Tab-separated table of C-alpha atoms in Angstrom:
chain	number	residue	atom	x	y	z
M	1	MET	CA	10.386	40.097	-0.172
M	2	LEU	CA	13.095	38.099	1.601
M	3	ARG	CA	15.667	39.257	-0.916
M	4	SER	CA	14.660	42.854	-0.267
M	5	CYS	CA	14.935	42.419	3.494
M	6	VAL	CA	18.395	40.902	3.244
M	7	ASN	CA	19.653	43.734	1.092
M	8	GLN	CA	18.188	46.333	3.433
M	9	SER	CA	19.796	44.590	6.389
M	10	GLN	CA	23.121	44.504	4.592
M	11	ARG	CA	22.912	48.224	3.916
M	12	ARG	CA	22.192	48.905	7.584
M	13	THR	CA	25.070	46.659	8.611
M	14	LEU	CA	27.517	48.447	6.331
M	15	ALA	CA	26.374	51.799	7.750
M	16	THR	CA	26.799	50.501	11.283
M	17	VAL	CA	30.235	49.082	10.541
M	18	ALA	CA	31.225	52.511	9.256
M	19	ALA	CA	29.893	54.201	12.409
M	20	GLY	CA	31.219	51.637	14.858
M	21	GLY	CA	34.443	51.320	12.982
M	22	ALA	CA	35.382	54.916	13.705
M	23	ALA	CA	36.610	53.754	17.090
M	24	ALA	CA	37.625	50.320	15.856
M	25	HIS	CA	40.202	51.638	13.388
M	26	LYS	CA	42.006	54.205	15.505
M	27	SER	CA	45.604	53.712	16.508
M	28	SER	CA	46.626	51.992	19.712
M	29	LYS	CA	45.362	53.661	22.855
M	30	LYS	CA	47.573	55.179	25.528
M	31	GLU	CA	48.662	53.059	28.444
M	32	GLY	CA	46.346	52.784	31.418
M	33	ASP	CA	44.359	50.332	33.547
M	34	ILE	CA	40.795	49.411	34.446
M	35	SER	CA	40.277	52.601	36.474
M	36	ASP	CA	40.292	54.642	33.247
M	37	ALA	CA	36.984	53.077	32.205
M	38	PHE	CA	35.003	54.625	35.089
M	39	VAL	CA	34.809	58.162	36.381
M	40	SER	CA	34.488	56.991	39.993
M	41	LEU	CA	37.629	54.808	39.835
M	42	SER	CA	39.754	57.235	37.850
M	43	GLY	CA	39.139	60.135	40.229
M	44	ALA	CA	38.154	62.361	37.314
M	45	LYS	CA	35.462	65.000	37.644
M	46	ARG	CA	32.139	64.269	35.951
M	47	ASP	CA	31.695	67.345	33.775
M	48	PRO	CA	28.234	68.601	32.746
M	49	LEU	CA	27.147	67.242	29.388
M	50	PRO	CA	26.983	69.637	26.414
M	51	ASP	CA	23.687	71.318	25.547
M	52	ARG	CA	23.151	68.972	22.613
M	53	PHE	CA	22.139	66.325	25.127
M	54	ARG	CA	19.356	68.598	26.402
M	55	GLN	CA	18.090	68.892	22.847
M	56	LEU	CA	18.429	65.133	22.381
M	57	LYS	CA	16.286	64.533	25.448
M	58	CYS	CA	13.636	66.917	24.178
M	59	ASP	CA	13.601	65.140	20.811
M	60	LEU	CA	13.254	61.723	22.425
M	61	ILE	CA	10.037	62.541	24.284
M	62	ARG	CA	8.368	65.125	22.037
M	63	GLY	CA	4.742	64.155	21.391
M	64	ARG	CA	4.893	61.245	23.859
M	65	GLU	CA	4.892	63.148	27.124
M	66	LYS	CA	1.702	61.548	28.491
M	67	GLN	CA	2.633	58.022	27.430
M	68	ILE	CA	6.055	58.332	29.033
M	69	THR	CA	4.628	59.750	32.258
M	70	ASP	CA	2.072	56.942	32.495
M	71	SER	CA	4.790	54.407	31.739
M	72	TRP	CA	7.041	55.860	34.462
M	73	ASN	CA	4.278	55.623	37.026
M	74	ARG	CA	3.563	51.987	36.138
M	75	LEU	CA	7.269	51.272	36.438
M	76	LEU	CA	7.561	52.849	39.901
M	77	ARG	CA	4.678	50.732	41.176
M	78	ASP	CA	6.247	47.603	39.731
M	79	LEU	CA	9.699	48.367	41.113
M	80	LYS	CA	8.317	48.877	44.605
M	81	LYS	CA	6.862	45.364	44.546
M	82	GLU	CA	9.804	43.632	42.871
M	83	ASN	CA	12.447	45.358	45.003
M	84	GLU	CA	10.843	43.915	48.093
M	85	ILE	CA	11.040	40.382	46.682
M	86	ILE	CA	14.743	40.799	45.910
M	87	ALA	CA	15.473	42.253	49.345
M	88	GLN	CA	13.825	39.222	50.980
M	89	LYS	CA	15.446	36.533	48.811
M	90	GLY	CA	18.940	38.009	48.542
M	91	SER	CA	21.468	35.823	46.730
M	92	ASN	CA	18.929	33.032	46.343
M	93	VAL	CA	17.175	35.049	43.658
M	94	VAL	CA	20.087	34.439	41.229
M	95	PRO	CA	19.386	31.315	39.097
M	96	GLN	CA	21.926	28.478	39.390
M	97	MET	CA	22.538	25.240	37.505
M	98	GLU	CA	25.124	22.499	37.159
M	99	PHE	CA	27.160	22.294	33.970
M	100	SER	CA	26.366	18.562	33.863
M	101	GLU	CA	22.710	19.557	33.344
M	102	LEU	CA	23.386	22.596	31.151
M	103	GLU	CA	20.739	22.216	28.465
M	104	SER	CA	17.956	21.060	30.783
M	105	GLY	CA	18.959	23.679	33.346
M	106	VAL	CA	18.751	26.521	30.833
M	107	SER	CA	15.399	25.224	29.618
M	108	SER	CA	13.822	24.886	33.070
M	109	LEU	CA	15.189	28.213	34.340
M	110	LYS	CA	14.723	30.163	31.102
M	111	ASP	CA	12.035	32.559	32.324
M	112	GLU	CA	13.803	33.251	35.597
M	113	ILE	CA	17.168	33.831	33.909
M	114	LYS	CA	15.516	36.269	31.518
M	115	LYS	CA	13.866	38.144	34.367
M	116	ARG	CA	16.977	38.274	36.555
M	117	GLY	CA	19.558	38.880	33.823
M	118	ALA	CA	22.151	36.747	35.614
M	119	VAL	CA	23.000	33.065	36.069
M	120	VAL	CA	25.594	30.827	37.746
M	121	VAL	CA	26.743	27.704	35.894
M	122	ARG	CA	28.589	25.447	38.314
M	123	GLY	CA	31.466	23.156	37.453
M	124	VAL	CA	32.211	24.400	33.951
M	125	VAL	CA	35.910	23.668	34.493
M	126	PRO	CA	36.992	20.967	36.979
M	127	GLU	CA	37.866	22.550	40.306
M	128	ALA	CA	41.476	21.377	40.425
M	129	GLU	CA	42.086	22.648	36.900
M	130	ALA	CA	40.625	26.063	37.723
M	131	ARG	CA	42.735	26.309	40.895
M	132	ALA	CA	45.817	25.545	38.827
M	133	TYR	CA	44.960	28.439	36.536
M	134	LYS	CA	45.551	30.874	39.403
M	135	GLU	CA	48.881	29.314	40.284
M	136	GLU	CA	49.955	29.642	36.647
M	137	VAL	CA	48.934	33.305	36.560
M	138	GLU	CA	50.857	34.056	39.749
M	139	GLU	CA	53.964	32.384	38.331
M	140	TYR	CA	53.567	34.306	35.067
M	141	VAL	CA	53.433	37.603	36.968
M	142	LYS	CA	56.387	36.565	39.104
M	143	GLN	CA	58.445	35.928	35.954
M	144	ASN	CA	57.374	39.305	34.540
M	145	PRO	CA	57.342	41.785	37.448
M	146	TRP	CA	56.744	44.777	35.145
M	147	THR	CA	53.183	43.562	34.440
M	148	ARG	CA	50.831	46.541	34.594
M	149	ALA	CA	48.042	46.338	37.196
M	150	PHE	CA	45.561	48.386	39.235
M	151	PRO	CA	46.440	49.786	41.650
M	152	ALA	CA	50.140	49.854	40.789
M	153	ASP	CA	51.313	49.638	44.407
M	154	ASN	CA	48.955	46.820	45.454
M	155	PRO	CA	47.769	44.925	42.332
M	156	GLN	CA	44.231	43.555	42.255
M	157	VAL	CA	43.359	43.667	38.528
M	158	TYR	CA	46.078	42.741	36.042
M	159	GLU	CA	46.474	44.038	32.504
M	160	LEU	CA	46.992	40.507	31.239
M	161	TYR	CA	45.165	39.139	28.203
M	162	TRP	CA	47.316	36.322	26.763
M	163	SER	CA	48.474	34.191	29.685
M	164	SER	CA	48.175	30.409	29.371
M	165	PRO	CA	45.259	30.131	31.831
M	166	GLN	CA	43.260	32.782	29.988
M	167	LEU	CA	43.713	31.045	26.650
M	168	LYS	CA	42.974	27.637	28.154
M	169	ALA	CA	39.770	28.885	29.757
M	170	ARG	CA	38.518	30.711	26.659
M	171	SER	CA	39.131	27.640	24.533
M	172	HIS	CA	37.883	25.031	27.029
M	173	PRO	CA	35.349	22.708	25.332
M	174	ASN	CA	32.962	23.026	28.280
M	175	PHE	CA	33.049	26.794	28.025
M	176	MET	CA	32.335	26.589	24.300
M	177	ARG	CA	29.143	24.690	25.181
M	178	VAL	CA	28.188	27.271	27.802
M	179	GLN	CA	28.553	30.099	25.302
M	180	GLN	CA	26.363	28.367	22.752
M	181	ALA	CA	23.689	27.582	25.341
M	182	LEU	CA	23.511	31.061	26.858
M	183	MET	CA	23.364	32.734	23.438
M	184	GLY	CA	21.218	30.374	21.409
M	185	SER	CA	18.726	29.336	24.090
M	186	LEU	CA	18.056	32.737	25.669
M	187	TRP	CA	18.600	35.308	22.927
M	188	HIS	CA	16.652	35.421	19.676
M	189	THR	CA	16.303	37.504	16.511
M	190	SER	CA	12.917	38.995	15.676
M	191	ASN	CA	14.073	39.500	12.079
M	192	PRO	CA	15.470	36.366	10.367
M	193	ALA	CA	17.453	38.618	8.022
M	194	SER	CA	19.359	40.230	10.907
M	195	GLN	CA	23.087	40.104	10.266
M	196	ILE	CA	23.996	38.197	13.430
M	197	SER	CA	24.677	34.615	14.407
M	198	ILE	CA	23.852	33.640	17.975
M	199	THR	CA	25.038	30.058	17.565
M	200	GLU	CA	28.749	30.674	16.874
M	201	PRO	CA	30.695	32.679	19.474
M	202	LEU	CA	33.594	35.024	18.846
M	203	SER	CA	36.233	35.315	21.559
M	204	TYR	CA	36.927	38.563	23.424
M	205	ALA	CA	40.225	38.801	25.321
M	206	ASP	CA	39.619	40.486	28.683
M	207	ARG	CA	41.597	40.967	31.915
M	208	LEU	CA	41.850	38.953	35.124
M	209	ARG	CA	41.504	39.731	38.816
M	210	ILE	CA	43.312	38.406	41.880
M	211	ARG	CA	41.817	40.521	44.654
M	212	GLN	CA	43.469	40.202	48.038
M	213	PRO	CA	41.714	40.166	51.428
M	214	GLY	CA	41.246	43.613	52.900
M	215	ASP	CA	41.344	45.385	49.532
M	216	ALA	CA	39.174	48.492	49.259
M	217	THR	CA	40.779	50.028	46.150
M	218	PHE	CA	38.896	48.023	43.524
M	219	ALA	CA	35.618	49.344	44.896
M	220	LEU	CA	33.719	49.555	41.638
M	221	GLY	CA	30.125	50.523	42.456
M	222	PRO	CA	26.929	49.764	40.537
M	223	HIS	CA	27.454	50.239	36.809
M	224	ILE	CA	26.499	49.034	33.342
M	225	ASP	CA	29.107	48.420	30.653
M	226	GLY	CA	28.679	48.872	26.919
M	227	GLY	CA	28.793	52.659	26.843
M	228	SER	CA	26.728	55.211	28.722
M	229	VAL	CA	25.391	58.249	26.838
M	230	GLU	CA	25.167	56.032	23.742
M	231	ARG	CA	21.992	54.504	25.187
M	232	TRP	CA	20.128	57.763	24.504
M	233	GLU	CA	21.947	58.812	21.336
M	234	LYS	CA	20.472	58.382	17.853
M	235	GLU	CA	23.856	57.333	16.485
M	236	GLY	CA	24.412	54.978	19.432
M	237	TYR	CA	21.858	52.386	20.467
M	238	GLY	CA	19.309	54.450	18.556
M	239	ARG	CA	20.735	53.138	15.285
M	240	GLY	CA	19.169	49.780	16.058
M	241	GLY	CA	16.108	51.095	17.869
M	242	VAL	CA	17.131	48.950	20.840
M	243	TYR	CA	15.226	50.988	23.433
M	244	ASP	CA	12.484	52.468	21.232
M	245	ALA	CA	9.678	50.795	23.188
M	246	ILE	CA	10.889	52.448	26.399
M	247	PHE	CA	11.056	55.898	24.799
M	248	ASP	CA	7.615	55.286	23.265
M	249	GLY	CA	6.155	54.949	26.769
M	250	ALA	CA	5.742	51.163	26.700
M	251	TRP	CA	8.617	49.709	28.701
M	252	GLU	CA	6.716	46.435	29.085
M	253	ARG	CA	7.107	45.839	25.322
M	254	TYR	CA	10.872	46.239	25.438
M	255	ASP	CA	12.572	42.901	24.756
M	256	PRO	CA	16.128	42.914	26.100
M	257	TRP	CA	16.749	39.474	24.577
M	258	ASP	CA	16.052	40.457	20.980
M	259	ALA	CA	19.420	40.629	19.218
M	260	SER	CA	18.127	42.117	15.966
M	261	GLY	CA	18.340	45.759	17.046
M	262	ARG	CA	21.719	45.264	18.683
M	263	VAL	CA	23.337	44.526	15.325
M	264	ASP	CA	23.081	48.143	14.222
M	265	ALA	CA	23.624	49.670	17.660
M	266	VAL	CA	26.909	51.466	18.362
M	267	ASN	CA	27.975	51.312	21.998
M	268	ASN	CA	31.369	53.000	21.733
M	269	LEU	CA	31.075	56.427	20.111
M	270	TYR	CA	33.890	58.028	22.115
M	271	ASP	CA	36.674	55.399	22.094
M	272	GLY	CA	37.308	55.665	25.819
M	273	LEU	CA	39.922	53.524	27.562
M	274	GLY	CA	38.106	50.302	28.367
M	275	ALA	CA	35.050	51.138	26.252
M	276	CYS	CA	33.817	48.024	24.468
M	277	THR	CA	33.584	47.934	20.676
M	278	MET	CA	32.301	44.368	20.447
M	279	PHE	CA	28.715	43.445	21.190
M	280	ARG	CA	28.927	41.263	24.287
M	281	MET	CA	25.618	39.470	24.849
M	282	TRP	CA	26.802	38.270	28.214
M	283	GLN	CA	29.523	39.500	30.472
M	284	GLY	CA	31.021	36.902	32.724
M	285	TRP	CA	33.876	35.459	34.665
M	286	LEU	CA	35.287	32.048	35.479
M	287	SER	CA	36.267	31.678	39.110
M	288	MET	CA	39.717	30.480	40.158
M	289	SER	CA	38.958	30.646	43.896
M	290	ARG	CA	36.304	29.924	46.482
M	291	THR	CA	34.436	33.078	47.501
M	292	GLY	CA	31.190	34.007	49.220
M	293	PRO	CA	29.190	37.189	49.779
M	294	THR	CA	31.292	40.156	51.060
M	295	GLU	CA	34.498	38.311	50.077
M	296	GLY	CA	35.509	40.570	47.200
M	297	THR	CA	32.934	39.158	44.817
M	298	LEU	CA	30.232	40.301	42.379
M	299	LEU	CA	26.900	41.928	43.139
M	300	VAL	CA	24.059	42.239	40.619
M	301	ASN	CA	20.730	44.017	40.452
M	302	PRO	CA	18.607	41.010	39.400
M	303	LEU	CA	15.809	42.956	37.740
M	304	MET	CA	17.443	43.776	34.416
M	305	HIS	CA	14.413	44.624	32.256
M	306	ARG	CA	12.832	47.027	34.716
M	307	ALA	CA	16.132	48.537	35.852
M	308	THR	CA	17.059	49.306	32.248
M	309	ALA	CA	13.758	51.082	31.712
M	310	TYR	CA	14.275	53.079	34.907
M	311	VAL	CA	17.800	54.192	34.008
M	312	LEU	CA	16.636	55.396	30.585
M	313	LEU	CA	13.549	57.239	31.863
M	314	ARG	CA	15.125	58.739	34.993
M	315	PRO	CA	16.553	61.849	33.199
M	316	PHE	CA	13.020	62.978	32.327
M	317	PHE	CA	11.680	63.109	35.901
M	318	GLU	CA	12.493	64.942	39.121
M	319	ALA	CA	11.301	65.097	42.718
M	320	ARG	CA	9.063	68.105	43.282
M	321	GLY	CA	7.667	68.126	46.822
M	322	VAL	CA	9.965	66.111	49.063
M	323	THR	CA	13.413	66.576	47.556
M	324	THR	CA	15.651	64.860	50.119
M	325	LYS	CA	16.228	61.131	49.848
M	326	GLY	CA	15.195	59.244	52.944
M	327	GLN	CA	12.424	61.602	53.941
M	328	PRO	CA	8.871	60.200	54.061
M	329	GLY	CA	7.195	60.375	50.664
M	330	TYR	CA	10.373	60.920	48.661
M	331	LEU	CA	9.939	57.782	46.542
M	332	ASP	CA	6.178	58.134	46.188
M	333	GLU	CA	4.873	58.164	42.649
M	334	SER	CA	3.035	61.427	43.377
M	335	ASN	CA	6.304	63.136	44.390
M	336	TRP	CA	7.894	62.714	40.948
M	337	ALA	CA	6.958	64.835	37.983
M	338	PHE	CA	7.778	64.842	34.295
M	339	VAL	CA	10.267	67.534	33.257
M	340	GLY	CA	8.959	69.325	30.198
M	341	ALA	CA	11.041	70.936	27.481
M	342	GLU	CA	11.109	74.220	29.383
M	343	GLY	CA	12.844	72.640	32.378
M	344	MET	CA	14.948	70.065	30.583
M	345	THR	CA	18.674	69.879	31.377
M	346	SER	CA	21.468	68.014	29.611
M	347	ASP	CA	21.983	65.633	32.535
M	348	LEU	CA	21.895	61.871	31.965
M	349	GLN	CA	22.388	60.684	35.532
M	350	GLY	CA	25.668	58.764	35.869
M	351	ALA	CA	26.576	58.886	32.165
M	352	SER	CA	29.805	60.385	30.787
M	353	PRO	CA	31.133	60.034	27.220
M	354	GLY	CA	33.890	57.448	26.985
M	355	HIS	CA	33.051	55.880	30.352
M	356	GLY	CA	30.728	53.195	31.688
M	357	GLN	CA	27.244	54.026	32.993
M	358	GLU	CA	27.402	54.411	36.783
M	359	LEU	CA	24.517	54.324	39.241
M	360	THR	CA	24.030	55.543	42.796
M	361	ASP	CA	21.242	55.640	45.367
M	362	GLU	CA	21.219	59.410	45.051
M	363	LEU	CA	20.868	59.500	41.268
M	364	HIS	CA	18.652	56.422	40.882
M	365	PRO	CA	16.677	56.270	44.134
M	366	HIS	CA	13.789	54.027	43.041
M	367	LEU	CA	16.154	51.160	42.284
M	368	GLU	CA	16.896	51.056	46.045
M	369	LEU	CA	20.373	49.794	45.250
M	370	ASP	CA	21.291	49.486	48.919
M	371	ARG	CA	18.637	46.731	49.133
M	372	THR	CA	18.598	45.253	45.633
M	373	MET	CA	22.288	44.841	44.791
M	374	VAL	CA	22.693	41.222	45.879
M	375	HIS	CA	25.808	39.080	45.981
M	376	VAL	CA	26.114	36.107	43.693
M	377	PRO	CA	25.933	32.892	45.736
M	378	GLN	CA	28.917	31.007	47.136
M	379	ILE	CA	31.302	30.327	44.253
M	380	LYS	CA	34.007	27.684	43.866
M	381	PRO	CA	36.832	27.351	41.317
M	382	GLY	CA	35.507	26.385	37.892
M	383	ASP	CA	32.091	28.047	38.297
M	384	PHE	CA	31.068	30.511	35.607
M	385	VAL	CA	28.989	33.602	36.450
M	386	ALA	CA	27.253	35.411	33.589
M	387	TRP	CA	25.124	38.535	33.419
M	388	HIS	CA	23.226	40.203	30.550
M	389	CYS	CA	25.020	43.133	28.929
M	390	ASP	CA	22.471	45.561	30.425
M	391	THR	CA	22.528	44.139	33.955
M	392	ILE	CA	23.645	46.510	36.715
M	393	HIS	CA	26.580	44.999	38.590
M	394	ALA	CA	29.259	45.944	41.115
M	395	VAL	CA	32.037	44.478	43.242
M	396	ASP	CA	32.338	44.444	47.017
M	397	LYS	CA	33.609	47.761	48.327
M	398	LEU	CA	35.742	45.877	50.830
M	399	HIS	CA	37.061	42.336	50.502
M	400	GLN	CA	36.225	40.945	53.939
M	401	GLY	CA	37.266	37.358	53.198
M	402	LYS	CA	40.392	35.508	54.287
M	403	SER	CA	41.642	34.408	50.867
M	404	ASP	CA	41.881	35.956	47.419
M	405	SER	CA	38.916	36.462	45.088
M	406	SER	CA	40.282	35.503	41.687
M	407	VAL	CA	38.507	35.398	38.317
M	408	LEU	CA	39.172	35.365	34.584
M	409	TYR	CA	36.857	37.819	32.833
M	410	ILE	CA	35.345	36.098	29.765
M	411	PRO	CA	32.348	37.672	28.003
M	412	ILE	CA	30.191	35.893	25.417
M	413	CYS	CA	29.964	37.496	21.964
M	414	PRO	CA	28.021	36.569	18.809
M	415	VAL	CA	29.163	36.812	15.201
M	416	THR	CA	28.514	40.237	13.683
M	417	ALA	CA	30.457	42.257	11.128
M	418	ILE	CA	31.714	44.705	13.773
M	419	ASN	CA	32.684	41.840	16.095
M	420	ALA	CA	34.583	40.157	13.265
M	421	GLN	CA	36.410	43.408	12.502
M	422	TYR	CA	37.451	43.587	16.125
M	423	VAL	CA	38.649	39.969	16.145
M	424	VAL	CA	40.933	40.715	13.179
M	425	ARG	CA	42.722	43.394	15.196
M	426	GLN	CA	42.581	41.320	18.382
M	427	ARG	CA	44.198	38.430	16.502
M	428	GLU	CA	47.068	40.715	15.544
M	429	ALA	CA	47.361	41.877	19.175
M	430	TRP	CA	47.567	38.247	20.288
M	431	ARG	CA	50.396	37.603	17.863
M	432	ASN	CA	52.240	40.705	19.092
M	433	GLY	CA	51.489	40.181	22.772
M	434	THR	CA	49.820	43.593	23.101
M	435	PRO	CA	46.442	44.413	24.721
M	436	GLY	CA	43.290	44.029	22.648
M	437	PRO	CA	42.068	47.097	20.715
M	438	ASP	CA	39.531	48.147	23.368
M	439	PHE	CA	42.052	48.251	26.171
M	440	PRO	CA	44.799	50.650	27.276
M	441	GLY	CA	47.755	50.345	24.940
M	442	GLY	CA	51.467	49.937	25.399
M	443	GLU	CA	53.697	46.907	25.011
M	444	GLY	CA	51.498	44.694	27.180
M	445	GLU	CA	52.969	41.182	27.278
M	446	ALA	CA	55.230	41.572	24.247
M	447	ARG	CA	58.352	40.942	26.377
M	448	HIS	CA	56.747	38.514	28.824
M	449	ARG	CA	58.569	35.282	29.463
M	450	GLY	CA	56.302	32.284	29.232
M	451	ARG	CA	53.756	33.888	26.906
M	452	PRO	CA	52.041	31.095	24.955
M	453	THR	CA	52.903	30.494	21.332
M	454	ASP	CA	50.501	29.807	18.487
M	455	GLY	CA	51.517	26.162	18.598
M	456	MET	CA	50.724	25.912	22.299
M	457	LEU	CA	47.278	27.442	21.756
M	458	ARG	CA	46.504	25.016	18.954
M	459	GLY	CA	47.459	22.191	21.298
M	460	TRP	CA	44.833	23.293	23.831
M	461	ALA	CA	42.038	24.517	21.578
M	462	GLY	CA	39.600	22.545	19.471
M	463	HIS	CA	38.284	23.677	16.107
M	464	GLU	CA	35.304	25.547	17.626
M	465	ALA	CA	37.593	27.547	19.887
M	466	LEU	CA	40.049	28.322	17.100
M	467	ARG	CA	37.160	29.543	14.933
M	468	SER	CA	36.003	31.806	17.769
M	469	MET	CA	39.472	33.380	17.878
M	470	GLY	CA	39.603	34.059	14.148
M	471	LEU	CA	42.205	31.342	13.589
M	472	GLU	CA	40.002	29.048	11.490
M	473	LYS	CA	37.084	29.580	9.141
M	474	LEU	CA	33.646	29.994	10.737
M	475	VAL	CA	30.997	27.410	9.866
M	476	PRO	CA	27.270	28.310	9.948
M	477	SER	CA	25.132	26.034	12.092
M	478	ALA	CA	22.625	23.618	10.646
M	479	GLY	CA	19.306	25.389	10.244
M	480	ALA	CA	20.913	28.834	10.194
M	481	THR	CA	18.656	31.728	9.204
M	482	PRO	CA	19.392	33.706	6.033
M	483	GLY	CA	20.861	36.482	8.173
M	484	GLN	CA	23.097	34.038	10.038
M	485	ARG	CA	24.465	32.583	6.813
M	486	GLU	CA	25.044	36.054	5.377
M	487	VAL	CA	26.928	37.305	8.413
M	488	VAL	CA	29.064	34.172	8.755
M	489	ALA	CA	30.109	34.584	5.110
M	490	GLN	CA	30.762	38.275	5.704
M	491	ALA	CA	32.771	37.554	8.866
M	492	ASN	CA	34.891	34.965	7.075
M	493	ALA	CA	35.699	37.526	4.379
M	494	ILE	CA	36.652	40.085	7.046
M	495	LEU	CA	38.800	37.474	8.818
M	496	GLY	CA	40.583	36.636	5.574
M	497	PHE	CA	39.082	33.194	4.897
């Protein structure tokens, strides 16, 4: 039976690699910046979705209309209660721990981290070392004034991927421990044959931010990365059945921490600029500065499980009696009705192919985002902030602080076949000094003075870090499941080992 399961899983993995690889094997993307990843930042118009999305919506709910309606009503009642708790607690609702107590901290806060979908790990990198990272970045940019950034006339987010501080942070032994703890202790696989390893990380080269006081240009509102329309599509997340429980009318059964379905899911069907090909279990950043609420920092909606269910079910319901937000009774359960096939539209609120999923109070009123988007707590250099790949997050519309808000974006990724394929191409980009495959193309840092060499990287990085970057052979952990051993072997073959 086990042999049969492994073979079936391998077949699914190969099919997913073929589907996900459509984007992964295209030529280098055009030049651009972070604004291209979001409709609201790019200034583009959000066009109506094609009629096939109306048909998709009808297919998703056919025969389950009553179950989905009942599920929606239970969800609205639950959100009303939980939103109030978040509004009262504010930033204190976000779990926090010291790196010096990493394993015990994750264990004691496990349930709360899973509920909130976000965590702060303090002191991952010594404060003085993290402060020095920012000084190194600023000197690197000064030496290479043609560095692309957003916005071009007042840079806040830099199209840098291979600077010394970024490589040092990604390869830091403390950060390697954090990755292993946040993957292996919080995620799990319901199927031991699943072709994924959550004990060995693969590195994903992302950008950095040095946001200056007074900035209002990098005003990225509430959003979810990892695709948008793909969450409803059969050839997107539907390939792995990630959200099946929600579409079955049982959102309570949905397990956002089960990695098995994510292996086959495809989150980048449209190869947009900034769309992510790799499966990132956690998104995160390492701080290089001291920042507090309203000082150009991160906000999260710390109710990930329920918010995910709401976003996915929202396109099937509409206000019927009171139709203006803010009027008495607008959010009442009785004011919202299921939209049957006869009234179905193609709209998936806030979703556009090739862009991230965006959310607003108008489109997603029951999330009460004006009350439930809370700042992460006071952060100092060397702290690491992580949030689940489905967590709604945003940045301050206006940086009201007196000093810069600077971070290195570093997500946490497991070993899968698609992730290994990406790392092969990312490894080549590193050697050439060009942006990673997911990011806007161009020459990147190819001409940059001071760009680290392979020898310099090997001087900073230990064996675990080099393995995560595809520079040494992956080693399965002791006690690895059959699926973990299979995928590590498969990844090594893809990486050329």
